[in-house]
Each structure stands twice: as structure tokens, then as C-alpha cells.
Phi, psi and omega in degrees: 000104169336127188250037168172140177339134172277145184347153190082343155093341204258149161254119146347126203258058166283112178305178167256018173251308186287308191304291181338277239281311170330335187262342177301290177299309190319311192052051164252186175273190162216135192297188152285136174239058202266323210246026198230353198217115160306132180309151169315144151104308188263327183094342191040181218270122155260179182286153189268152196299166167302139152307121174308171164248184178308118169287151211196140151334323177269345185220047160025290207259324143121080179271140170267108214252013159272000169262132190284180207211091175263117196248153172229125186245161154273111147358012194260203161307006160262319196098195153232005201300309174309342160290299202293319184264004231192215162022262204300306169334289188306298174317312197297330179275026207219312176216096191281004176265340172309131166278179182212111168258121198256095162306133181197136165202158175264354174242113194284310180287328182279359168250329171263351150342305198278349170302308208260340149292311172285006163074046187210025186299134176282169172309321189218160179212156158233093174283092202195179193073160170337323203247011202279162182284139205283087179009258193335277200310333181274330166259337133324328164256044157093010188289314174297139136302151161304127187261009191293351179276315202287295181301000177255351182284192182271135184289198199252322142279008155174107240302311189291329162277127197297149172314307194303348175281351215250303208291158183267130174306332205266005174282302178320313204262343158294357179246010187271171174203107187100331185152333185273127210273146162220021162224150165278147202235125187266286196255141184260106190271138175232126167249140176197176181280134194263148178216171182255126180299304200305337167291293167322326167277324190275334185255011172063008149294141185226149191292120181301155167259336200233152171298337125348252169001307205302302195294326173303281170356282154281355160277336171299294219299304193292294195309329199299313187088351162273336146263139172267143191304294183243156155219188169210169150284106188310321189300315184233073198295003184306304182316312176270335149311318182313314205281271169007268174321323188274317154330310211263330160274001166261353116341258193261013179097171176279359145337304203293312200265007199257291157320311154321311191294316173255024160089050198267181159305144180044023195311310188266021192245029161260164196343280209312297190287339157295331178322271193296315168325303171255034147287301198279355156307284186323309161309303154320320145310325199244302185284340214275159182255114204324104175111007191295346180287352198249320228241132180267184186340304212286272204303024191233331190251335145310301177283079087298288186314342170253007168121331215260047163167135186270343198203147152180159197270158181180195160251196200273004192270008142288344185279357190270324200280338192253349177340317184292322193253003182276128157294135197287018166228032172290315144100025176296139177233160162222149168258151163284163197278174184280170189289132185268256227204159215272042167220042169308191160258297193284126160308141228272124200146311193293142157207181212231113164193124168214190173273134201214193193034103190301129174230155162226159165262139156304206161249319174269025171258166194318324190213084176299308188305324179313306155340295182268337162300334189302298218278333181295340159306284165354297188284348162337213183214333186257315163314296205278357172286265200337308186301330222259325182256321167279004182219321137097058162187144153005102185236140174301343182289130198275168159084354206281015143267015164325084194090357213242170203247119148296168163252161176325279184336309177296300155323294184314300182323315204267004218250312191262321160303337182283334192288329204298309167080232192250028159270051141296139201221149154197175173209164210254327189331326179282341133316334168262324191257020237282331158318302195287296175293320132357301189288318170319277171003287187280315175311318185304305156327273201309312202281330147333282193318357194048048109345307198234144160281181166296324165309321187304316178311289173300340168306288211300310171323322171275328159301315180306294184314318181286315177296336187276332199281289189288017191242089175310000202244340152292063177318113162286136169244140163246156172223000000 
């Protein structure tokens, strides 16, 4: 990361909550950044976007096809084969003089972080994984393109109809921060608890409706002595708040993470998340499969895929991640978690989904149109079909599974998202607050472990959400 202004004398208006927590994942050093960094909050003045080029019935958005198109994916449970086979092609037939430089890394910030401090940020990012760059902080300091141009142009399959008509709205609104939208939000991700159908059928087990059912359940498994009934990735305690956290609004409504979200007071000490906090103590305590706090995602979703455990939570982009090692009649299904009691708000049934897995455009790279022509492809009915097929999840684009061969899993998702209907729950802190889900994170991690109690657990959540609340330096979102 540089320790002086790039040519031209002005510096990147990068907070110092963000330059912190970026050189912290990253492990560089850091410079002084007192005459380097704007304050949080205000963003200071930026530099103006690149110009387009001329706009046309074919080019919309004014892509400059003499600017190379630099793309970056994350590495992760998609891969990248949907850019490089997919994607990335469709531009390329649409304007064949575009250079296209194609990229993959599993550490997004630490390898492009020092881009958007030296004010050289590529065109597109698929900003995601463990390491990803912190929303908030990037469009508080001026970082994002606006994405209103891209949803108002004519969509990539027929002209007269707008991008933003093709799409599920809350993919807008989940990418917006203040009303203005600046992520795209793609796949539309489903979390529920994962299972093997063909296990589940040879042992005559059926997915419970009540949390009562969940524990019978899981004591036959543990009783059976062939399996441990559950796990998570220990490693990546993300998995198991999620879970939590989505109990407890099915408990106490979608109130519940809608307060979390918006810091309220005592957000995290009502009932409904002591609830669910301590059902999944119990569970923690009792069911987990030996060693689950050492082992991350992969070793947790092998031994699924191997016997040695019947369930576990995630979203729907495992079955595409586990694709090399899933025995091919393994048969993943997921269920939404079950009903805790019969006074719930939400009906049995509710799961935690929205659209998710992040792309971005910068505002300050050489060609940004270039960028947002990449997600109108994307938003296509043939972008988002394929991807769809290839990768074995969920897309925001309506209608793009039309005619396409699903897989079980996927099927099972989709299946359970259409029961679910508008009882959807989801929540933004770890996107907005990336400081709070770190602490969640790691308290969540302990408190499995019986480390931590459940009061204790909701203390450290609730010390966070307040310091984050009271920290003027923090640009706050609402929803």
C-alpha cells in the first residue's frame, strides 16, 4: 500500500476503519495515514468517473472497446468456469474488439485492496469469501459505481424492457445503501439444513417439521452409532449464527434481525435470539461430530459427503462446491429449520434467502461501462440460465431456469424457496458492519464450544452493536 499520493498529488479518500481492517486481513504494513485517508463519514471529494463512449441501441451503457475490461472472480464455491464459458464469451460476442483480462484469487482484499488505495481499481470484481472487502466502507468512501444506469438501460434481451424488469427487486434493494443501488446482488441463495436424500430413505428417517422432531432425530442418529447426527464449518462459525440467527426470527418474526440491522437498542438481548441461542447450545452440546470447532467448510462438507455426519447447514451453492466429491447418488436435499413452538410469528416453512454473492463495478477504474455492460450480460436469460446450470444455484434473473436440467439439490432449494413464499428473513450487518460479524463470528465460535453462555454470548453481540452504534465514524444504514 503506498505512503504517498499517487501521480498527480491527490489520494484515494479510503477510511481508516477500512485501510485498518484491509491491511489486518492482507498482512501488510501501514503507513501514517493522517494526511492519507479521509475522515469516515464524510468521503471527501471524488474524482470523476472516466468518460463513456458513445451510446447506441448496441451500446448502451457507452463501453469503450479501445479500454481493456479487467475482470476479477472469487475463487470459491462457483469457481470460475461461469465467467471464462459463460459470461465473459457474451461480451465478447457483442463487442469483439474488447480486450477482456480474466482473473481469480481466493483473497479478494488482500490482493486488490492495494488497487483501490493506489487508485487503479479493475472494472469488475466478484467481491466475496472470507476475505472480501468491506461493503460499507467502500461505498462510504466513494468506491462503487452507481449501478442506476445499468438497471434502466434496455435489457440484453429485449430492448424495450428495462434490466431492473427482468430481476427480483430485492436484488436492487439488498444492494443499495441509502436508496442508491451499488452491488449487484446475483444468486439468489437459499440456507436450510443439508441432508443425503438416499441416506435419509435407506434409514427411514424423514426431515422434521418441529424442533421436538429435529432432537428425536438427532438422538436415533447418535443412538444408530454410525453417525454423528450434525455439524458446521467450526472454523467459519458464520454458518452457525446464520442458523441462529434465522431461528430466532422465525420465533419472533422478521423484527427481530430487522433490529439487529438497524443497531436498535437491546437488539440482541430479546427473547426470541435467547431462544434460539440456547436450542442450538443444546444441540452443541450434545449432537456435534467430534472435532467440529478445528475443521472448516470443505472438512465438514466431506464428512457429510462420507457418512460420518447426517446434516448440516449452509446455503444452496454446496452442492456445486462439493461436486468433485459427492458420491453420484448422494441425492442433496435441505430442509428449512423446524418449527420451535407453536407460537411462533413465522410459519413452518420460513428460511433465510435473498440474493446474494456480490459483483461489483469500481467508480474509479479505467472503463466502469465496461463493467456494468459485463453485469448486463450477466442479467441476461442465457447468462443467467447457464450460470444456473453450471454452477447448481439459484439467479435473480426471473424466468432464467426455464427449459435448464437442475440438479437434486437445487431442485430441493428451489423447491423450498417457492414453499417459503414471502416468509423470507434475511439480515445486512455482516455486510454493513463487517467489525460486528467478526465479533458475532468469533463469540459464536466459543459459545458452540461451551466457552461461552448464552447470556454471555448476547453480551459480547450487544457490546459490539453499541460501540458500532456510538462510533460517529461509522456510517450507519437502515432498513
Amino acid at each position: 500500500m503506498p505512503d504517498h499520493p499517487p501521480a498527480g498529488g491527490s489520494m484515494t479518500h479510503l477510511s481508516r476503519r477500512e485501510l485498518l481492517r484491509s491491511a489486518a486481513l492482507a498482512g501488510l504494513a501501514l503507513p501514517v495515514l493522517s494526511a492519507c485517508a479521509s475522515p469516515a463519514g464524510g468521503g471527501g471529494a471524488s474524482p470523476a468517473a472516466p468518460a463513456a463512449g458513445a451510446t447506441s441501441a448496441a451500446n448502451p451503457l457507452g463501453l469503450a472497446e479501445s479500454k481493456p475490461l479487467e475482470v476479477w472472480i472469487f475463487d470459491g464455491g462457483f469457481g470460475d468456469a461461469y465467467a471464462k464459458d459463460v459470461h465473459e464469451p457474451l461480451v465478447k460476442g457483442k463487442f469483439p474488439k474488447l480486450e477482456i483480462k480474466h482473473n481469480t484469487t481466493k483473497e479478494i482484499a488482500k490482493t486488490l485492496q492495494p488497487r483501490f488505495a493506489g487508485g487503479n481499481p479493475p472494472e469488475f470484481i466478484n467481491n466475496s469469501g472470507a476475505n472480501a472487502m468491506d461493503f460499507g466502507a467502500l461505498v462510504q468512501d466513494g468506491q462503487l459505481a452507481d449501478l442506476t444506469p445499468l438497471y434502466d438501460a434496455p435489457s440484453w434481451d429485449d430492448p424495450a424492457v428495462k434490466v431492473r424488469e427482468t430481476i427480483d427487486p430485492a436484488a436492487i434493494e439488498l444492494g443499495s445503501y441509502d436508496g442508491k443501488p451499488y452491488v449487484l446482488n446475483y444468486a439468489n441463495t437459499v440456507w436450510g439444513i443439508w441432508y443425503s436424500q438416499k441416506l435419509f430413505e435407506a434409514e427411514g428417517w424423514q426431515p422434521p417439521k418441529t424442533w421436538a422432531e429435529f432432537l428425536q432425530l438427532c438422538e436415533a442418529i447418535k443412538k444408530s452409532g454410525k453417525m454423528a447426527p450434525f455439524t458446521y464449518a467450526g472454523k467459519h462459525p458464520f454458518y452457525i449464527y446464520e442458523t441462529i440467527l434465522t431461528l430466532a426470527a422465525k420465533i419472533g418474526g422478521k423484527d427481530v434481525l430487522k433490529n439487529i440491522d438497524n443497531l436498535e437498542d437491546g437488539a440482541w438481548q430479546a427473547e426470541p435470539v435467547k431462544q434460539a441461542a440456547t436450542a442450538f447450545a443444546e444441540l452443541g452440546a450434545k449432537y456435534l461430530l467430534q472435532g467440529t470447532a478445528g475443521l472448516d467448510h470443505v472438512q465438514t462438507q466431506t464428512a457429510h459427503n462420507k457418512g460420518q455426519v447426517a446434516m448440516l447447514p449452509c446455503g444452496s451453492w454446496l452442492e456445486n462446491e462439493q461436486k468433485d466429491s459427492t458420491p453420484a447418488d448422494f441425492g442433496y436435499a435441505m430442509f428449512a429449520l423446524p418449527d420451535f413452538g407453536s407460537s411462533d410469528a413465522l410459519p413452518y416453512g420460513t428460511l433465510h434467502a435473498r440474493p446474494g454473492e456480490e459483483y461489483i463495478v469500481p467508480a474509479r477504474s479505467a472503463n466502469p461501462q465496461a463493467g456494468l455492460e459485463y453485469m448486463r450480460a450477466m442479467l441476461s436469460k442465457e447468462g443467467a440460465g447457464k450460470f444456473m446450470e453450471l454452477v447448481s444455484t439459484l439467479t435473480v434473473v426471473k424466468g432464467a431456469g426455464e427449459g435448464r436440467t437442475l440438479k437434486p439439490g437445487l431442485k430441493s432449494a428451489s423447491a423450498a424457496l417457492t414453499a417459503a413464499g414471502d416468509n423470507a428473513v434475511w439480515f445486512l450487518f455482516r455486510k454493513w458492519y463487517v467489525e460486528m460479524h467478526d465479533e458475532v463470528a468469533a463469540a459464536t465460535g466459543q459459545f458452540m464450544n461451551g466457552k461461552l453462555t448464552v447470556d454471555q454470548w448476547i453480551e459480547r453481540a450487544q457490546k459490539k452493536a453499541d460501540s458500532i452504534k456510538n462510533d460517529s465514524s461509522v456510517k450507519k444504514f437502515k432498513r
